[in-house]
PDB file of C-alpha atoms in Angstrom:
ATOM      1  CA  UNK A   1       0.015  -0.049  -0.004  1.00  0.00           C
ATOM      2  CA  UNK A   2       2.614   2.493   1.100  1.00  0.00           C
ATOM      3  CA  UNK A   3       4.954   1.637  -1.711  1.00  0.00           C
ATOM      4  CA  UNK A   4       2.306   2.112  -4.349  1.00  0.00           C
ATOM      5  CA  UNK A   5       0.528   5.221  -2.922  1.00  0.00           C
ATOM      6  CA  UNK A   6       3.622   6.820  -1.303  1.00  0.00           C
ATOM      7  CA  UNK A   7       1.671   7.553   1.898  1.00  0.00           C
ATOM      8  CA  UNK A   8       0.852   5.404   5.025  1.00  0.00           C
ATOM      9  CA  UNK A   9      -2.719   4.274   5.777  1.00  0.00           C
ATOM     10  CA  UNK A  10      -3.286   6.767   8.470  1.00  0.00           C
ATOM     11  CA  UNK A  11      -2.482   9.732   6.084  1.00  0.00           C
ATOM     12  CA  UNK A  12      -4.589   8.193   3.393  1.00  0.00           C
ATOM     13  CA  UNK A  13      -7.523   7.953   5.806  1.00  0.00           C
ATOM     14  CA  UNK A  14      -7.008  11.476   6.987  1.00  0.00           C
ATOM     15  CA  UNK A  15      -6.971  12.772   3.300  1.00  0.00           C
ATOM     16  CA  UNK A  16     -10.006  10.682   2.453  1.00  0.00           C
ATOM     17  CA  UNK A  17     -11.912  12.095   5.574  1.00  0.00           C
ATOM     18  CA  UNK A  18     -11.205  15.669   4.432  1.00  0.00           C
ATOM     19  CA  UNK A  19     -12.170  15.417   0.739  1.00  0.00           C
ATOM     20  CA  UNK A  20     -15.074  12.692   0.830  1.00  0.00           C
ATOM     21  CA  UNK A  21     -17.848  15.245   1.130  1.00  0.00           C
ATOM     22  CA  UNK A  22     -16.606  17.545  -1.522  1.00  0.00           C
ATOM     23  CA  UNK A  23     -19.160  18.379  -4.223  1.00  0.00           C
ATOM     24  CA  UNK A  24     -16.959  17.310  -7.085  1.00  0.00           C
ATOM     25  CA  UNK A  25     -17.734  13.617  -6.043  1.00  0.00           C
ATOM     26  CA  UNK A  26     -21.410  14.146  -6.315  1.00  0.00           C
ATOM     27  CA  UNK A  27     -22.848  12.897  -9.531  1.00  0.00           C
ATOM     28  CA  UNK A  28     -26.370  13.212 -10.871  1.00  0.00           C
ATOM     29  CA  UNK A  29     -25.625  11.026 -13.868  1.00  0.00           C
ATOM     30  CA  UNK A  30     -26.776   7.556 -14.657  1.00  0.00           C
ATOM     31  CA  UNK A  31     -23.104   6.426 -14.450  1.00  0.00           C
ATOM     32  CA  UNK A  32     -21.937   6.513 -11.007  1.00  0.00           C
ATOM     33  CA  UNK A  33     -18.396   7.733 -10.098  1.00  0.00           C
ATOM     34  CA  UNK A  34     -15.825   5.398  -8.590  1.00  0.00           C
ATOM     35  CA  UNK A  35     -15.718   5.459  -4.839  1.00  0.00           C
ATOM     36  CA  UNK A  36     -13.765   8.448  -3.459  1.00  0.00           C
ATOM     37  CA  UNK A  37     -11.241   6.034  -1.950  1.00  0.00           C
ATOM     38  CA  UNK A  38     -10.518   4.532  -5.343  1.00  0.00           C
ATOM     39  CA  UNK A  39     -10.119   7.878  -6.946  1.00  0.00           C
ATOM     40  CA  UNK A  40      -7.820   9.016  -4.151  1.00  0.00           C
ATOM     41  CA  UNK A  41      -5.648   5.869  -4.563  1.00  0.00           C
ATOM     42  CA  UNK A  42      -5.464   6.500  -8.339  1.00  0.00           C
ATOM     43  CA  UNK A  43      -4.374   9.991  -7.849  1.00  0.00           C
ATOM     44  CA  UNK A  44      -1.781   9.205  -5.149  1.00  0.00           C
ATOM     45  CA  UNK A  45      -0.405   6.424  -7.356  1.00  0.00           C
ATOM     46  CA  UNK A  46       0.190   8.976 -10.086  1.00  0.00           C
ATOM     47  CA  UNK A  47       1.499  11.807  -7.846  1.00  0.00           C
ATOM     48  CA  UNK A  48       3.855   9.570  -6.078  1.00  0.00           C
ATOM     49  CA  UNK A  49       5.666   8.366  -9.214  1.00  0.00           C
ATOM     50  CA  UNK A  50       7.405  10.314 -11.847  1.00  0.00           C
ATOM     51  CA  UNK A  51       8.788   9.851 -15.361  1.00  0.00           C
ATOM     52  CA  UNK A  52       9.508   6.413 -16.743  1.00  0.00           C
ATOM     53  CA  UNK A  53       8.083   4.765 -13.531  1.00  0.00           C
ATOM     54  CA  UNK A  54       4.458   5.708 -14.342  1.00  0.00           C
ATOM     55  CA  UNK A  55       2.229   6.100 -17.249  1.00  0.00           C
ATOM     56  CA  UNK A  56      -1.492   6.379 -17.836  1.00  0.00           C
ATOM     57  CA  UNK A  57      -1.357   2.843 -19.219  1.00  0.00           C
ATOM     58  CA  UNK A  58       0.479   1.600 -16.101  1.00  0.00           C
ATOM     59  CA  UNK A  59      -2.211   3.192 -13.943  1.00  0.00           C
ATOM     60  CA  UNK A  60      -5.030   1.733 -16.007  1.00  0.00           C
ATOM     61  CA  UNK A  61      -3.754  -1.790 -15.774  1.00  0.00           C
ATOM     62  CA  UNK A  62      -3.072  -1.341 -11.999  1.00  0.00           C
ATOM     63  CA  UNK A  63      -6.575   0.255 -11.295  1.00  0.00           C
ATOM     64  CA  UNK A  64      -8.498  -1.666 -13.785  1.00  0.00           C
ATOM     65  CA  UNK A  65     -10.195   1.375 -15.229  1.00  0.00           C
ATOM     66  CA  UNK A  66      -9.975   3.273 -18.545  1.00  0.00           C
ATOM     67  CA  UNK A  67      -7.539   6.084 -19.245  1.00  0.00           C
ATOM     68  CA  UNK A  68     -10.499   8.620 -19.224  1.00  0.00           C
ATOM     69  CA  UNK A  69     -11.448   7.433 -15.783  1.00  0.00           C
ATOM     70  CA  UNK A  70      -7.796   8.041 -14.486  1.00  0.00           C
ATOM     71  CA  UNK A  71      -7.853  11.545 -15.923  1.00  0.00           C
ATOM     72  CA  UNK A  72     -11.228  12.160 -14.287  1.00  0.00           C
ATOM     73  CA  UNK A  73     -10.194  10.868 -10.896  1.00  0.00           C
ATOM     74  CA  UNK A  74      -7.042  12.884 -10.979  1.00  0.00           C
ATOM     75  CA  UNK A  75      -8.907  15.938 -11.810  1.00  0.00           C
ATOM     76  CA  UNK A  76     -11.530  15.333  -9.099  1.00  0.00           C
ATOM     77  CA  UNK A  77      -9.097  14.583  -6.374  1.00  0.00           C
ATOM     78  CA  UNK A  78      -6.876  17.625  -7.271  1.00  0.00           C
ATOM     79  CA  UNK A  79      -9.910  19.879  -7.213  1.00  0.00           C
ATOM     80  CA  UNK A  80     -10.993  18.517  -3.803  1.00  0.00           C
ATOM     81  CA  UNK A  81      -7.337  18.811  -2.352  1.00  0.00           C
ATOM     82  CA  UNK A  82      -6.855  22.350  -3.661  1.00  0.00           C
ATOM     83  CA  UNK A  83     -10.108  23.369  -2.113  1.00  0.00           C
ATOM     84  CA  UNK A  84      -8.919  21.937   1.241  1.00  0.00           C
ATOM     85  CA  UNK A  85      -5.573  23.573   1.044  1.00  0.00           C
ATOM     86  CA  UNK A  86      -5.794  25.445   4.207  1.00  0.00           C
ATOM     87  CA  UNK A  87      -6.689  22.262   6.094  1.00  0.00           C
ATOM     88  CA  UNK A  88      -3.667  20.374   4.783  1.00  0.00           C
ATOM     89  CA  UNK A  89      -0.981  23.099   4.875  1.00  0.00           C
ATOM     90  CA  UNK A  90      -0.711  24.828   8.191  1.00  0.00           C
ATOM     91  CA  UNK A  91       2.026  27.263   9.438  1.00  0.00           C
ATOM     92  CA  UNK A  92       3.044  27.430  13.030  1.00  0.00           C
ATOM     93  CA  UNK A  93       2.162  30.864  14.577  1.00  0.00           C
ATOM     94  CA  UNK A  94       5.259  33.278  14.698  1.00  0.00           C
ATOM     95  CA  UNK A  95       5.143  33.344  18.361  1.00  0.00           C
ATOM     96  CA  UNK A  96       5.063  29.540  18.810  1.00  0.00           C
ATOM     97  CA  UNK A  97       8.036  27.464  20.342  1.00  0.00           C
ATOM     98  CA  UNK A  98       8.330  25.481  16.998  1.00  0.00           C
ATOM     99  CA  UNK A  99       8.486  28.586  14.928  1.00  0.00           C
ATOM    100  CA  UNK A 100      11.002  30.090  17.292  1.00  0.00           C
ATOM    101  CA  UNK A 101      13.285  26.889  16.945  1.00  0.00           C
ATOM    102  CA  UNK A 102      12.859  27.007  13.172  1.00  0.00           C
ATOM    103  CA  UNK A 103      13.957  30.720  13.179  1.00  0.00           C
ATOM    104  CA  UNK A 104      17.009  29.977  15.243  1.00  0.00           C
ATOM    105  CA  UNK A 105      17.997  27.212  12.948  1.00  0.00           C
ATOM    106  CA  UNK A 106      17.614  29.239   9.885  1.00  0.00           C
ATOM    107  CA  UNK A 107      19.749  32.023  11.425  1.00  0.00           C
ATOM    108  CA  UNK A 108      22.463  29.626  12.486  1.00  0.00           C
ATOM    109  CA  UNK A 109      22.769  27.819   9.190  1.00  0.00           C
ATOM    110  CA  UNK A 110      22.008  30.314   6.584  1.00  0.00           C
ATOM    111  CA  UNK A 111      22.898  33.797   5.320  1.00  0.00           C
ATOM    112  CA  UNK A 112      21.669  36.819   7.213  1.00  0.00           C
ATOM    113  CA  UNK A 113      19.119  37.638   4.448  1.00  0.00           C
ATOM    114  CA  UNK A 114      17.236  34.637   5.436  1.00  0.00           C
ATOM    115  CA  UNK A 115      16.648  35.747   9.053  1.00  0.00           C
ATOM    116  CA  UNK A 116      13.262  34.713   9.992  1.00  0.00           C
ATOM    117  CA  UNK A 117      13.018  31.864   7.419  1.00  0.00           C
ATOM    118  CA  UNK A 118      11.434  28.649   8.435  1.00  0.00           C
ATOM    119  CA  UNK A 119      11.589  26.517   5.234  1.00  0.00           C
ATOM    120  CA  UNK A 120      14.432  24.318   4.125  1.00  0.00           C
ATOM    121  CA  UNK A 121      14.770  22.607   0.684  1.00  0.00           C
ATOM    122  CA  UNK A 122      16.903  19.582   0.026  1.00  0.00           C
ATOM    123  CA  UNK A 123      18.437  20.530  -3.212  1.00  0.00           C
ATOM    124  CA  UNK A 124      15.502  19.309  -5.376  1.00  0.00           C
ATOM    125  CA  UNK A 125      14.805  20.876  -8.648  1.00  0.00           C
ATOM    126  CA  UNK A 126      11.713  22.351 -10.230  1.00  0.00           C
ATOM    127  CA  UNK A 127      11.555  21.620 -13.855  1.00  0.00           C
ATOM    128  CA  UNK A 128      10.801  24.328 -16.168  1.00  0.00           C
ATOM    129  CA  UNK A 129       8.268  24.184 -19.100  1.00  0.00           C
ATOM    130  CA  UNK A 130      11.061  25.087 -21.630  1.00  0.00           C
ATOM    131  CA  UNK A 131      14.411  26.668 -21.995  1.00  0.00           C
ATOM    132  CA  UNK A 132      14.557  30.228 -20.587  1.00  0.00           C
ATOM    133  CA  UNK A 133      15.170  32.959 -23.141  1.00  0.00           C
ATOM    134  CA  UNK A 134      18.006  34.496 -21.034  1.00  0.00           C
ATOM    135  CA  UNK A 135      20.869  32.473 -20.033  1.00  0.00           C
ATOM    136  CA  UNK A 136      19.086  29.267 -20.962  1.00  0.00           C
ATOM    137  CA  UNK A 137      21.927  26.893 -20.844  1.00  0.00           C
ATOM    138  CA  UNK A 138      22.663  27.809 -17.199  1.00  0.00           C
ATOM    139  CA  UNK A 139      19.343  26.197 -16.205  1.00  0.00           C
ATOM    140  CA  UNK A 140      20.281  22.748 -17.875  1.00  0.00           C
ATOM    141  CA  UNK A 141      20.830  20.266 -15.072  1.00  0.00           C
ATOM    142  CA  UNK A 142      22.402  16.822 -14.838  1.00  0.00           C
ATOM    143  CA  UNK A 143      19.159  15.128 -15.572  1.00  0.00           C
ATOM    144  CA  UNK A 144      18.889  16.761 -18.998  1.00  0.00           C
ATOM    145  CA  UNK A 145      16.074  19.219 -17.954  1.00  0.00           C
ATOM    146  CA  UNK A 146      15.832  22.881 -17.759  1.00  0.00           C
ATOM    147  CA  UNK A 147      15.129  23.424 -14.035  1.00  0.00           C
ATOM    148  CA  UNK A 148      15.484  25.671 -10.969  1.00  0.00           C
ATOM    149  CA  UNK A 149      17.596  24.362  -8.235  1.00  0.00           C
ATOM    150  CA  UNK A 150      16.318  24.695  -4.697  1.00  0.00           C
ATOM    151  CA  UNK A 151      19.049  25.207  -2.108  1.00  0.00           C
TER     152      UNK A 151
END
C-alpha cells in the first residue's frame, strides 16, 4: 500500500476524511463515479511516481479502469485537495515554540538575508516548461532538464 501510494494508511484515511464530502464527488448522472477512496488511490499512485516509472497505461492496468477514468479521478481529487488547501497546509504561529526553533535554526545555518526563514529545501529541482530565453543553458541540469535548483 505505502509503496504504491507513497503514503501510509493513516495519512490516506485522513486525506479521505477531508475530501470525501466535496461536491466534485457528487454525481447526478446514470453513470456513478468510482468510490472516493479508489479515486484518491489512483491520484496518489500517479502523484507519487514520476517519469518512466508511471504512465496512464500503467495506472489503467493497476486500477482496472479506462484512461479517461484515470484523468477524471486525478482531476476530481486535485480539485478537492486544492479546495482543502488550508486544512492540509498549516504554518506555525510566529510566536510558537516550534516557529522560534525554526527561526533560530535558519539564522544559525544560512545567510543573514534569510533571517526569520522557516523552510528548508533539500536541493530538489523544479523543472521548467521550456528553456528560458535569457541564459537558458545555465538552467540545464544533470538530468537533461531545464530546471531551477532549490538550495
